[in-house]
Amino acid sequence: MRTYHCFWLLFWAGQPHQIFLTPLSKRTSGFPEKEKALVLSGNSRQDLHRSKRSWMWNQFFLLEEYTGTDYQYVGKLHSDQDKGDGSLKYILSGDGAGDLFIINENTGDIQATKRLDREEKPVYILRAQAINRRTGRPVEPESEFIIKIHDINDNEPMFTKDIYNASIPEMSDVGTFVVQVTATDADDPTYGNSAKVVYSILQGQPYFSVESETGIIKTALLNMDRENREQYQVVIQAKDMGGQMGGLSGTTTVNITLTDVNDNPPRFPQSTYQFRAPESTPLDSPVGRIKANDADVDENAEIEYSITEGDGYDTFGITTDKDTQEGIITVKKALDFENKNLYILKVEATNTHVDPRFLYLGPFKDSATVRIQVEDVDEPPMFSRPAYIMEVKEDVPLNSVIGTVTAQDPDAAKNPVKYSVDRHTDMDRVFNINSGNGSIFTSKPLDRETLLWHNITVIAAEINNPKQSSRVPVFIKVLDVNDNAPEFAMFYETFVCENAKAEQLIQTLSAVDKDDSYNGHQFSFSLAPEAASSSNFTLQDNRDNTAGIFTRKTRYNRHETSTYFLPVVISDNDYPIQSSTETVTIRVCACDHRGKMLSCNAEALIHPTGLSTGALIAILLCIIILLVTVVLFAALRRQRKKEPLIISKEDIRDNIVSYNDEGGGEEDTQAFDIGTLRNPEAIDDNKLRRDIVPETLFMPRRTATARDNTDVRDFINQRLKENDTDPTAPPYDSLATYAYEGNGSVAESLSSLESVTTDGDQDYDYLSDWGPRFKKLADMYGSMDSDKDS
């Protein structure tokens, strides 16, 4: 609806003037519009005094989104100095002047040349002035005025998001807040209802509702269950003009998800479960799995399983698989079919996270019965103990029984059992066992001082099925008996000074005993009977397992006797008493007045483990000679290896080193015996090789004569075998074996070497009959015959 406005703008100058409004008629899109005029008044007198002027103006209003074909009329500027004679000129400046807004410089009419949008710019500030057309001087001072764009409803409400996502717990009460949506309208909120937005729900009823003014979405239905439906899609509309007809609208989608709460108890799908378990099932091994179903998810579906009652309460256990929420039944104690073959358990499944708000729905747990049938298997024998400890004295006679192990078949068949010792644990076969009754006895002497504990393993196996076997450790401790005599703790070699006085202590003795003593060792020391009266020394037992050697006389002469050997008898106090005789070596030495040894006859006393200087020099010379010999021998061997195989230029004999020809020809009679190749029986064992220098000469070995029909292969194999076992044979083989074709050859030998063993002429005409492959050979030997004839 087009609205007609009339604006009064007054300007006071120094002299009062009448302000008037002149109506103008202008056609604008077929709608009549009242004239809007801005009347300018000023002082027409020309004086030098400053006049007091002021503008009193009102705003120009202009509708946005003008759709007419002509320029849109804004208003009119008019000065009281304008006499209508065209002497004044109106000028417009400011926002959009000359572009968006133009002014008729003669009449002061202002028009808008383009379509305006309030949302882009709502207010334009311009400046108007009237000047003398002839002089160009302003007749009025420049003044500002405002053109305000009047709003129309041309923008629909826009939501801040295209899609909203929200979630609420299931089973929420009616009116529970879900989410708030917001829409904005770009129109002017201060003018009319163009920007007044009202919300409504287009999709999502009767589950949700929305507040029309705030856009808050709430639940509208009680007890919405996630297990029935989890996702909801709600469409919200925002409409301006207060929701009246003709208003513009926009929509958005809200995706609402119901989150889970623990409102469902676990339930077993069946009341009874049955499983089978062999009696040989290891401990902690699973027997079976059961599962209670829970419609909830995540932590609300977590279940804890437990065995509440039953005759297998302490035999079986149950744990929860956190990934699958299954109950795993495992074995806690060993099963025995012969003792009990059926167990009945009651298993309970309980939620670990219970919501007190839903306890009214019932207990959040369920129970089921589990029957476990134990199956019989052929079990190995079982020992009466997990380990055996036995004791035996070290002097026990051989084949003495030291203990017995017992095992029996736990199955109902009670198969007989045989025993044996695992020899990997008794490599020396010190013990043996009776295979029938399990008694262990000694088979070798024992020695506690060598080995205190013997750890062996006994095997019990069923006679009918030896694969069914079991093992048990047997720990045998060897008890000590007094079977070792005491002896010196070390080798005693001491000295006595020539100027020693009587009753002077020269050495303290101590002893050790390999045997074990529960109350501690008690040793006694004494001189041997043969030395007790005639000895130059006395022995005093200190009663603390030590003894002292004292001089019996004053002064000793090392030139008369340089060394004394004092026999000492050491005895223990155990049963049976063991004693030994040890010898103390006493040397007579020259000492100073303080008793410090100066020299003795025996060098070993000063250097008990050293060698004399002469001996060291002799050993050093031997080592040097040995090294020189080795170096010379190595040099000779290296020089011998570098010796050429063919020593003389005239020696044209073939050798195994040469690979590029077939031999030395008929003249080569030194390297090989061609006659031997044709006739193995004619070998000369006394003939030595001349192609190398022999290192050592050995007597030739006579070999057996080959048979008349011996083939060369048999001959070679025979000779190879003989040389392999002959220590005098050289470490190489000869090539002189390829000229012999063997017995029975139709063509006989093709080698020219055969001419060595015969004086007759050879006829080679038959070579021409052998075809083109032998043509060159026939020509060569045929030419030789022709030369010989000529």
XYZ file of C-alpha atoms in Angstrom, residues 19-707:
689
model
C 7.574 29.612 4.278
C 5.311 27.989 1.771
C 4.894 24.647 0.110
C 4.123 24.562 -3.554
C 2.279 21.400 -4.650
C 3.796 19.636 -7.609
C 2.272 16.871 -9.573
C 4.457 14.025 -10.858
C 3.386 10.632 -12.118
C 5.313 7.832 -10.441
C 4.308 4.354 -11.345
C 0.720 5.432 -11.608
C 0.523 6.511 -7.991
C 0.042 10.224 -7.135
C 2.519 11.524 -4.635
C 2.482 14.696 -2.600
C 5.279 17.144 -3.237
C 8.139 17.082 -0.766
C 9.870 20.459 -0.656
C 12.855 21.830 1.201
C 12.401 25.613 1.442
C 15.544 27.653 1.833
C 15.318 31.222 3.283
C 18.121 33.740 3.626
C 18.945 37.445 3.900
C 18.863 39.208 0.548
C 20.637 42.267 1.806
C 24.287 42.643 1.102
C 26.023 43.819 4.212
C 29.238 43.142 5.979
C 27.563 41.870 9.122
C 27.474 38.190 9.784
C 23.936 36.963 9.744
C 22.732 34.230 12.049
C 21.340 31.347 10.029
C 20.181 27.877 10.894
C 18.481 24.906 9.160
C 15.468 23.266 10.551
C 14.827 20.258 8.395
C 13.069 16.979 8.304
C 14.110 13.755 6.647
C 13.278 12.640 3.161
C 11.854 9.091 3.072
C 12.228 6.867 0.073
C 10.850 3.358 -0.423
C 13.401 0.631 -1.213
C 13.169 -1.790 -4.066
C 11.405 0.687 -6.431
C 10.237 -1.208 -9.529
C 9.014 1.649 -11.772
C 10.497 2.550 -15.135
C 10.912 6.291 -14.387
C 13.231 7.895 -11.904
C 11.843 7.829 -8.404
C 10.946 11.287 -7.129
C 12.557 12.161 -3.807
C 11.698 15.825 -3.084
C 12.289 19.483 -3.942
C 14.788 22.096 -2.778
C 13.665 25.743 -2.829
C 15.302 28.982 -1.703
C 13.393 32.171 -0.859
C 15.978 33.937 -2.968
C 14.651 32.162 -6.004
C 12.517 34.691 -7.974
C 11.721 32.205 -10.653
C 13.772 34.009 -13.235
C 16.407 31.251 -13.532
C 19.140 33.255 -11.901
C 19.744 30.638 -9.220
C 21.292 27.248 -9.635
C 20.815 24.332 -7.211
C 23.792 22.087 -6.454
C 23.672 18.666 -4.706
C 26.668 16.887 -3.103
C 27.248 14.032 -0.658
C 26.391 10.301 -0.643
C 25.399 9.199 -4.116
C 25.087 12.741 -5.506
C 25.244 12.751 -9.268
C 25.028 8.977 -9.377
C 22.202 7.678 -7.241
C 20.634 11.071 -6.747
C 20.334 13.904 -9.273
C 18.869 17.421 -8.914
C 17.258 19.712 -11.408
C 19.494 22.747 -11.114
C 16.693 25.057 -12.184
C 13.780 23.719 -10.152
C 15.572 21.933 -7.294
C 13.725 18.616 -7.875
C 15.666 15.557 -6.508
C 15.244 12.122 -8.073
C 16.700 8.643 -7.459
C 18.125 7.062 -10.570
C 18.605 3.470 -9.281
C 16.822 0.875 -7.267
C 17.843 1.174 -3.615
C 18.164 -1.510 -0.948
C 17.838 -0.547 2.680
C 19.800 -3.641 3.785
C 22.782 -2.338 1.838
C 22.591 1.316 2.979
C 19.677 2.674 5.028
C 20.630 6.408 5.161
C 22.204 8.837 2.692
C 23.593 12.212 3.857
C 23.656 14.928 1.214
C 24.447 18.670 1.073
C 22.410 21.266 -0.822
C 23.361 24.794 -1.946
C 21.908 27.534 -4.104
C 24.343 29.694 -6.100
C 24.032 32.619 -8.435
C 24.162 31.295 -11.904
C 25.859 34.386 -13.263
C 28.484 34.986 -10.586
C 28.776 31.458 -9.269
C 28.628 32.719 -5.757
C 26.402 30.975 -3.209
C 23.359 32.868 -2.209
C 22.735 30.446 0.624
C 25.226 28.596 2.770
C 25.599 24.849 2.164
C 23.314 22.737 4.332
C 22.947 18.979 5.008
C 19.860 16.881 4.811
C 19.124 13.124 5.072
C 17.399 10.689 2.749
C 16.284 7.669 4.707
C 15.384 4.452 2.827
C 12.036 3.188 3.906
C 11.953 -0.631 4.543
C 9.662 -3.145 2.892
C 9.415 -6.888 3.689
C 11.806 -8.243 1.105
C 13.951 -10.630 3.246
C 12.864 -13.991 4.594
C 14.129 -15.231 7.973
C 17.473 -17.121 7.828
C 18.563 -19.753 10.373
C 22.086 -19.594 11.742
C 22.630 -23.252 10.758
C 21.325 -25.306 7.908
C 21.240 -28.460 10.041
C 21.151 -28.729 13.821
C 22.245 -31.859 15.700
C 21.100 -32.540 19.216
C 20.738 -35.449 21.596
C 18.767 -36.181 24.737
C 18.584 -39.214 26.998
C 15.845 -41.660 26.281
C 12.901 -41.884 28.690
C 13.150 -38.125 29.321
C 10.215 -36.248 30.838
C 7.868 -34.114 28.736
C 9.203 -30.598 28.297
C 12.867 -31.580 28.460
C 15.009 -29.024 26.674
C 16.518 -30.349 23.448
C 18.046 -27.433 21.536
C 17.331 -23.826 20.594
C 17.213 -22.713 16.960
C 17.666 -19.098 15.915
C 16.593 -17.285 12.746
C 17.332 -13.662 11.819
C 15.539 -11.270 9.417
C 17.508 -8.589 7.590
C 14.509 -6.228 7.407
C 14.128 -3.197 9.667
C 12.922 -4.340 13.079
C 11.795 -0.802 13.976
C 9.362 -0.485 11.119
C 6.319 -2.689 11.019
C 6.442 -6.474 11.463
C 8.825 -7.242 8.635
C 11.496 -8.533 11.031
C 9.219 -10.129 13.625
C 9.897 -13.898 13.446
C 7.627 -16.646 14.723
C 8.723 -20.356 14.968
C 6.580 -23.375 14.254
C 7.180 -27.118 13.784
C 6.436 -28.649 10.408
C 7.740 -32.189 11.055
C 8.469 -34.071 14.263
C 5.149 -34.120 16.035
C 3.948 -35.510 18.371
C 7.436 -36.237 19.724
C 8.708 -32.662 19.939
C 7.417 -29.084 20.157
C 8.920 -25.625 19.654
C 8.292 -22.334 21.411
C 7.043 -19.810 18.826
C 8.994 -16.820 20.108
C 12.265 -18.352 21.394
C 12.775 -21.318 19.051
C 13.405 -23.696 21.965
C 12.640 -27.317 21.050
C 11.342 -29.573 23.837
C 10.135 -33.127 24.178
C 6.395 -33.550 23.813
C 5.974 -37.301 24.354
C 6.610 -39.329 27.487
C 8.923 -42.385 27.689
C 10.518 -42.262 24.269
C 12.543 -45.510 24.090
C 15.836 -45.637 22.221
C 15.496 -49.361 21.701
C 12.323 -48.696 19.668
C 13.562 -45.648 17.765
C 16.850 -43.842 18.075
C 16.857 -41.094 15.405
C 14.302 -38.298 14.849
C 14.284 -35.578 12.199
C 12.433 -32.370 13.062
C 11.729 -29.528 10.581
C 11.304 -26.037 12.091
C 9.853 -23.020 10.214
C 10.626 -19.361 10.966
C 8.102 -16.845 9.469
C 8.204 -13.045 9.607
C 5.293 -10.579 9.742
C 4.485 -12.183 13.080
C 3.455 -15.345 11.318
C 0.635 -13.624 9.410
C -0.386 -14.587 5.966
C 1.891 -13.132 3.329
C 4.977 -13.216 5.507
C 8.203 -14.731 4.272
C 9.553 -17.930 5.863
C 12.626 -20.155 6.105
C 13.156 -23.708 7.438
C 15.893 -25.771 9.075
C 16.332 -29.428 9.959
C 17.112 -30.666 13.440
C 18.493 -34.229 13.824
C 17.748 -35.476 17.315
C 19.335 -38.636 18.717
C 18.133 -40.469 21.807
C 21.095 -41.491 23.945
C 21.027 -44.700 25.910
C 20.236 -45.088 29.587
C 20.309 -48.317 31.525
C 16.620 -49.121 31.365
C 16.947 -52.758 30.238
C 18.169 -55.603 32.485
C 20.312 -58.456 31.093
C 18.427 -61.568 30.037
C 19.723 -65.076 29.282
C 18.234 -66.404 26.045
C 17.904 -69.862 27.635
C 17.574 -71.108 31.160
C 19.967 -74.077 30.974
C 23.375 -74.544 29.378
C 25.281 -77.806 28.997
C 29.015 -78.271 28.462
C 31.491 -81.160 28.363
C 35.031 -81.079 29.707
C 37.683 -83.835 29.618
C 39.099 -84.613 33.008
C 42.541 -83.753 31.637
C 41.565 -80.123 31.039
C 44.393 -77.903 32.348
C 43.730 -75.359 35.055
C 42.450 -71.940 33.913
C 41.380 -73.457 30.596
C 37.930 -72.425 29.257
C 35.106 -74.943 29.339
C 32.403 -72.885 27.634
C 30.878 -69.443 27.108
C 27.472 -68.079 28.002
C 25.981 -64.685 27.225
C 23.102 -62.631 28.585
C 21.572 -60.170 26.140
C 21.173 -56.515 27.058
C 19.318 -54.125 24.750
C 21.357 -51.203 26.057
C 24.721 -50.155 24.637
C 28.167 -49.140 25.836
C 28.643 -49.081 29.580
C 24.923 -49.613 30.181
C 25.302 -53.042 28.584
C 28.312 -54.108 30.640
C 27.631 -57.329 32.506
C 29.351 -59.043 35.403
C 28.997 -62.834 35.684
C 29.297 -64.816 38.882
C 28.646 -68.323 40.192
C 26.193 -67.981 43.038
C 25.640 -71.615 44.011
C 26.134 -75.202 42.910
C 28.311 -78.212 43.676
C 31.085 -76.878 41.427
C 31.379 -73.516 43.154
C 35.043 -74.065 44.058
C 35.904 -76.196 41.007
C 34.945 -73.731 38.306
C 35.226 -69.980 37.898
C 33.710 -67.473 35.517
C 35.110 -64.261 34.067
C 33.710 -61.610 31.726
C 35.049 -61.021 28.228
C 35.041 -57.220 28.023
C 34.888 -57.244 24.233
C 31.969 -59.615 23.744
C 30.316 -59.347 27.188
C 30.351 -63.147 27.446
C 30.878 -65.197 30.558
C 33.842 -67.586 30.230
C 33.647 -70.646 32.487
C 37.140 -71.920 33.425
C 38.573 -74.778 35.496
C 39.925 -73.795 38.904
C 40.631 -77.267 40.330
C 41.716 -80.455 38.596
C 38.862 -82.607 37.333
C 38.599 -86.306 38.132
C 36.074 -88.396 36.300
C 36.449 -91.241 38.796
C 35.513 -88.985 41.736
C 32.822 -86.753 40.143
C 31.578 -86.634 36.588
C 28.760 -84.049 36.746
C 28.657 -80.501 38.098
C 25.624 -78.192 38.289
C 26.216 -74.440 38.624
C 23.950 -71.426 38.925
C 25.353 -68.427 37.050
C 24.087 -64.886 37.548
C 24.482 -61.927 35.140
C 24.273 -58.422 36.619
C 24.605 -54.933 35.148
C 27.620 -53.108 36.504
C 26.099 -49.617 36.031
C 22.576 -49.483 37.410
C 20.458 -46.314 37.101
C 18.381 -45.881 40.268
C 15.674 -44.059 38.280
C 14.673 -47.300 36.599
C 14.804 -49.715 39.494
C 11.027 -49.788 39.384
C 11.310 -51.788 36.175
C 12.655 -54.757 38.162
C 16.028 -56.258 39.215
C 18.789 -55.651 36.705
C 20.101 -59.229 36.756
C 19.231 -62.693 35.532
C 20.356 -66.247 36.276
C 20.777 -69.518 34.391
C 21.742 -73.113 35.195
C 24.958 -74.604 33.785
C 25.544 -78.380 33.668
C 29.126 -79.548 33.086
C 29.723 -83.198 32.200
C 33.242 -84.500 32.920
C 34.513 -86.936 30.285
C 36.829 -89.816 31.086
C 40.258 -89.881 29.399
C 43.181 -92.248 29.645
C 45.316 -90.500 32.225
C 48.988 -91.106 32.958
C 49.995 -92.624 36.280
C 49.960 -90.327 39.264
C 52.677 -90.323 41.903
C 51.758 -90.265 45.541
C 53.850 -87.107 46.039
C 54.784 -84.165 43.834
C 58.458 -84.696 44.798
C 60.522 -87.116 46.864
C 63.439 -86.366 49.178
C 65.688 -89.253 50.237
C 68.882 -89.565 52.261
C 71.646 -92.130 52.006
C 75.041 -92.499 53.658
C 78.019 -92.268 51.404
C 79.452 -95.624 52.580
C 76.283 -97.556 51.795
C 76.996 -100.831 49.979
C 76.138 -101.181 46.302
C 72.575 -102.221 45.401
C 71.274 -100.865 48.695
C 67.682 -99.602 48.566
C 67.504 -95.950 49.610
C 63.773 -95.291 49.068
C 60.657 -96.081 47.078
C 58.401 -94.044 44.808
C 54.794 -95.009 44.222
C 52.507 -94.270 41.277
C 49.254 -95.774 40.092
C 46.849 -95.446 37.198
C 43.981 -93.125 38.240
C 41.623 -94.605 35.643
C 39.078 -97.243 36.478
C 41.076 -99.856 34.543
C 43.998 -99.523 37.003
C 46.582 -100.527 34.436
C 49.906 -101.792 35.848
C 52.796 -99.307 35.997
C 56.508 -99.690 35.345
C 59.237 -97.383 36.642
C 62.452 -96.116 35.104
C 65.099 -93.453 35.708
C 65.503 -90.631 33.214
C 69.139 -91.118 32.252
C 69.457 -87.498 31.184
C 69.299 -86.703 34.901
C 71.640 -89.559 35.929
C 74.301 -89.694 33.233
C 76.741 -91.642 35.434
C 74.094 -94.264 36.289
C 74.734 -93.908 39.998
C 71.193 -95.026 40.808
C 68.773 -97.556 39.456
C 65.144 -98.422 40.107
C 63.119 -101.559 40.317
C 60.694 -101.315 37.409
C 58.054 -103.243 39.294
C 57.892 -101.751 42.791
C 59.645 -98.383 42.320
C 62.432 -98.990 44.854
C 65.551 -96.926 44.159
C 68.958 -98.457 44.879
C 72.602 -97.516 44.344
C 74.600 -98.944 41.481
C 77.869 -97.069 42.047
C 79.756 -95.876 45.146
C 78.808 -92.501 46.574
C 81.090 -89.746 47.779
C 79.641 -86.805 49.659
C 82.774 -84.780 49.180
C 82.403 -85.068 45.397
C 78.644 -84.479 45.110
C 76.313 -83.735 47.987
C 72.943 -83.807 46.177
C 71.779 -86.054 43.354
C 68.695 -84.822 41.533
C 67.160 -87.507 39.370
C 63.816 -87.898 37.625
C 61.739 -91.077 37.825
C 59.320 -91.962 35.031
C 56.192 -93.994 35.602
C 54.481 -95.363 32.486
C 51.551 -97.671 31.866
C 52.667 -101.069 30.665
C 49.788 -101.335 28.174
C 50.244 -97.773 26.893
C 53.784 -96.484 27.451
C 52.857 -93.099 25.972
C 50.861 -92.451 29.124
C 53.683 -91.517 31.466
C 54.431 -89.026 34.176
C 57.571 -87.779 35.905
C 58.516 -86.918 39.446
C 61.741 -85.341 40.788
C 63.685 -87.275 43.398
C 66.226 -85.364 45.488
C 68.824 -87.651 47.103
C 71.093 -86.226 49.766
C 74.344 -88.043 50.502
C 75.054 -88.132 54.219
C 78.600 -87.826 55.439
C 80.628 -90.541 57.157
C 84.127 -90.117 58.521
C 86.020 -91.599 55.591
C 88.658 -88.914 55.029
C 91.740 -88.415 57.172
C 92.758 -84.879 58.106
C 95.695 -83.349 56.253
C 97.797 -80.225 56.261
C 96.011 -77.093 55.156
C 99.024 -76.391 52.903
C 102.419 -77.739 51.993
C 104.786 -76.790 54.787
C 108.460 -76.109 53.953
C 110.265 -73.976 56.496
C 113.804 -73.316 57.707
C 115.799 -73.232 60.907
C 118.737 -70.954 61.540
C 122.128 -72.439 62.311
C 122.343 -70.240 65.363
C 118.850 -71.144 66.595
C 118.296 -71.679 70.293
C 116.510 -74.579 71.908
C 112.696 -74.485 72.304
C 112.419 -71.892 69.563
C 109.157 -71.916 67.503
C 109.960 -72.244 63.825
C 106.551 -73.181 62.278
C 102.846 -73.358 63.180
C 100.827 -76.145 61.546
C 97.088 -76.366 60.805
C 94.931 -79.082 59.235
C 91.723 -79.510 57.313
C 89.281 -82.405 56.864
C 87.059 -82.998 53.836
C 84.454 -84.649 56.012
C 81.609 -82.732 57.575
C 81.518 -82.318 61.314
C 78.320 -81.405 63.086
C 80.136 -80.351 66.273
C 83.260 -78.979 64.604
C 86.548 -80.693 63.884
C 88.944 -81.617 66.642
C 92.405 -82.502 65.393
C 95.336 -83.872 67.365
C 98.973 -83.585 66.247
C 101.936 -85.782 67.184
C 105.272 -86.848 65.807
C 105.475 -90.214 64.108
C 106.823 -92.897 66.466
C 110.029 -93.319 64.469
C 110.830 -89.625 64.856
C 109.557 -89.020 68.367
C 112.821 -89.914 70.138
C 115.494 -89.244 67.540
C 114.199 -86.033 66.073
C 116.010 -82.740 66.421
C 112.633 -81.058 66.767
C 109.633 -81.324 69.040
C 105.926 -80.915 68.273
C 103.472 -79.212 70.626
C 99.673 -79.692 70.092
C 97.899 -76.401 70.851
C 94.458 -78.101 71.256
C 92.890 -75.590 68.858
C 93.471 -77.572 65.651
C 96.993 -76.121 65.360
C 100.429 -77.322 66.434
C 103.875 -75.750 66.735
C 107.305 -77.123 65.760
C 110.091 -76.225 68.187
C 113.828 -76.754 68.122
C 115.165 -79.404 70.510
C 118.806 -78.364 70.538
C 120.987 -75.304 70.162
C 122.796 -74.646 66.905
C 122.454 -76.626 63.661
C 125.094 -77.213 61.029
C 123.934 -77.042 57.448
C 127.150 -78.634 56.221
C 126.375 -81.738 58.242
C 122.628 -81.868 57.540
C 121.060 -79.366 55.192
C 117.488 -80.700 55.276
C 115.295 -82.403 57.894
C 112.060 -84.262 57.094
C 109.723 -84.266 60.077
C 106.798 -86.758 59.928
C 103.657 -85.499 61.725
C 100.616 -87.667 62.529
C 97.202 -85.857 62.359
C 94.087 -87.546 63.788
C 90.430 -86.526 64.098
C 87.971 -87.347 66.866
C 85.100 -88.712 64.743
C 84.076 -92.299 64.395
C 85.821 -94.183 63.003
C 88.971 -92.240 63.787
C 90.944 -91.296 60.706
C 94.587 -90.262 60.750
C 97.309 -89.437 58.272
C 101.018 -88.779 58.322
C 102.212 -85.557 56.744
C 105.830 -84.455 56.289
C 107.262 -81.048 57.105
C 110.467 -80.089 55.239
C 112.914 -78.087 57.356
C 116.039 -76.603 55.798
C 119.050 -75.374 57.709
C 120.029 -71.845 56.666
C 122.478 -69.170 57.666
C 120.828 -66.263 59.449
C 121.889 -62.962 60.924
C 121.740 -62.101 64.580
C 118.091 -61.104 64.243
C 117.097 -64.463 62.765
C 116.700 -63.261 59.191
C 117.665 -65.896 56.616
C 120.739 -65.089 54.558
C 121.404 -68.196 52.466
C 120.611 -71.881 52.272
C 122.149 -74.758 50.403
C 118.981 -75.323 48.378
C 118.132 -72.740 45.740
C 114.547 -73.962 45.820
C 114.017 -72.398 49.200
C 114.689 -68.948 47.813
C 113.176 -69.604 44.380
C 110.826 -72.496 44.993
C 109.214 -72.234 41.617
C 112.027 -70.584 39.565
C 114.698 -71.868 37.177
C 118.411 -71.271 37.140
C 119.956 -68.809 34.708
C 121.705 -71.567 32.778
C 118.464 -73.458 32.314
C 116.702 -70.380 31.018
C 119.495 -69.688 28.512
C 119.393 -73.300 27.283
C 115.618 -73.158 26.775
C 115.950 -69.877 24.902
C 118.608 -71.310 22.569
C 116.427 -74.325 21.824
C 113.514 -72.097 20.892
C 115.701 -69.999 18.556
C 117.079 -73.089 16.825
C 113.577 -74.480 16.383
C 112.347 -71.223 14.825
C 115.302 -71.084 12.402
C 114.624 -74.668 11.347
C 110.973 -73.947 10.655
C 111.806 -70.846 8.598
C 114.389 -72.710 6.493
C 112.007 -75.589 5.896
C 109.248 -73.205 4.760
C 111.669 -71.392 2.407
C 112.803 -74.672 0.827
C 109.226 -75.770 0.241
C 108.376 -72.435 -1.379
C 111.453 -72.641 -3.641
C 110.564 -76.198 -4.597
C 107.047 -75.182 -5.568
C 108.468 -72.523 -7.900
C 110.688 -75.067 -9.746
C 109.599 -75.439 -13.386
C 108.128 -78.791 -14.217
C 110.145 -79.043 -17.442
C 113.757 -78.399 -16.466
C 115.482 -78.478 -19.839
C 114.526 -77.062 -23.199
C 115.441 -80.350 -24.805
C 113.067 -82.220 -22.543
C 109.923 -82.174 -24.646
C 108.007 -84.676 -22.531
C 104.329 -84.079 -22.026
C 103.044 -83.423 -18.552
C 99.704 -83.221 -16.786
C 100.225 -79.461 -16.439
C 99.753 -79.036 -20.199
C 96.130 -79.037 -21.351
C 96.381 -77.827 -24.951
C 97.724 -80.932 -26.740
C 97.299 -84.659 -26.665
C 100.843 -85.682 -25.878
C 104.433 -85.567 -26.929
C 103.974 -87.778 -29.930
C 105.776 -90.985 -30.725
C 109.078 -89.606 -29.495
C 107.699 -89.028 -25.994
C 108.840 -92.234 -24.356
C 110.032 -90.861 -21.054
C 106.933 -89.393 -19.442
C 104.808 -92.497 -19.944
C 105.332 -96.115 -20.756
C 103.205 -96.535 -23.884
C 103.659 -100.261 -23.787
C 102.035 -100.355 -20.412
C 99.030 -98.540 -21.743
C 98.617 -101.084 -24.522
C 99.370 -103.992 -22.238
C 98.812 -103.424 -18.527
C 100.661 -106.647 -17.725
C 103.914 -105.209 -18.998
C 104.139 -102.459 -16.378
C 107.549 -101.879 -14.926
C 107.203 -101.137 -11.233
C 110.850 -100.234 -10.934
C 110.611 -97.324 -13.330
C 110.474 -93.991 -11.531
C 108.907 -90.774 -12.736
C 111.304 -88.394 -14.376
C 109.050 -85.373 -14.767
C 109.575 -84.354 -11.127
C 112.435 -84.604 -8.673
C 111.646 -87.408 -6.202
C 111.854 -86.343 -2.598
C 112.173 -89.717 -0.940
C 112.935 -93.100 -2.429
C 110.814 -96.016 -1.331
C 111.048 -99.624 -2.274
C 108.606 -100.285 -5.119
C 105.565 -102.335 -4.342
C 104.782 -105.282 -6.521
C 101.187 -105.293 -7.657
C 99.135 -108.155 -8.917
C 99.287 -108.917 -12.644
C 96.174 -107.904 -14.554
C 94.150 -110.501 -16.361
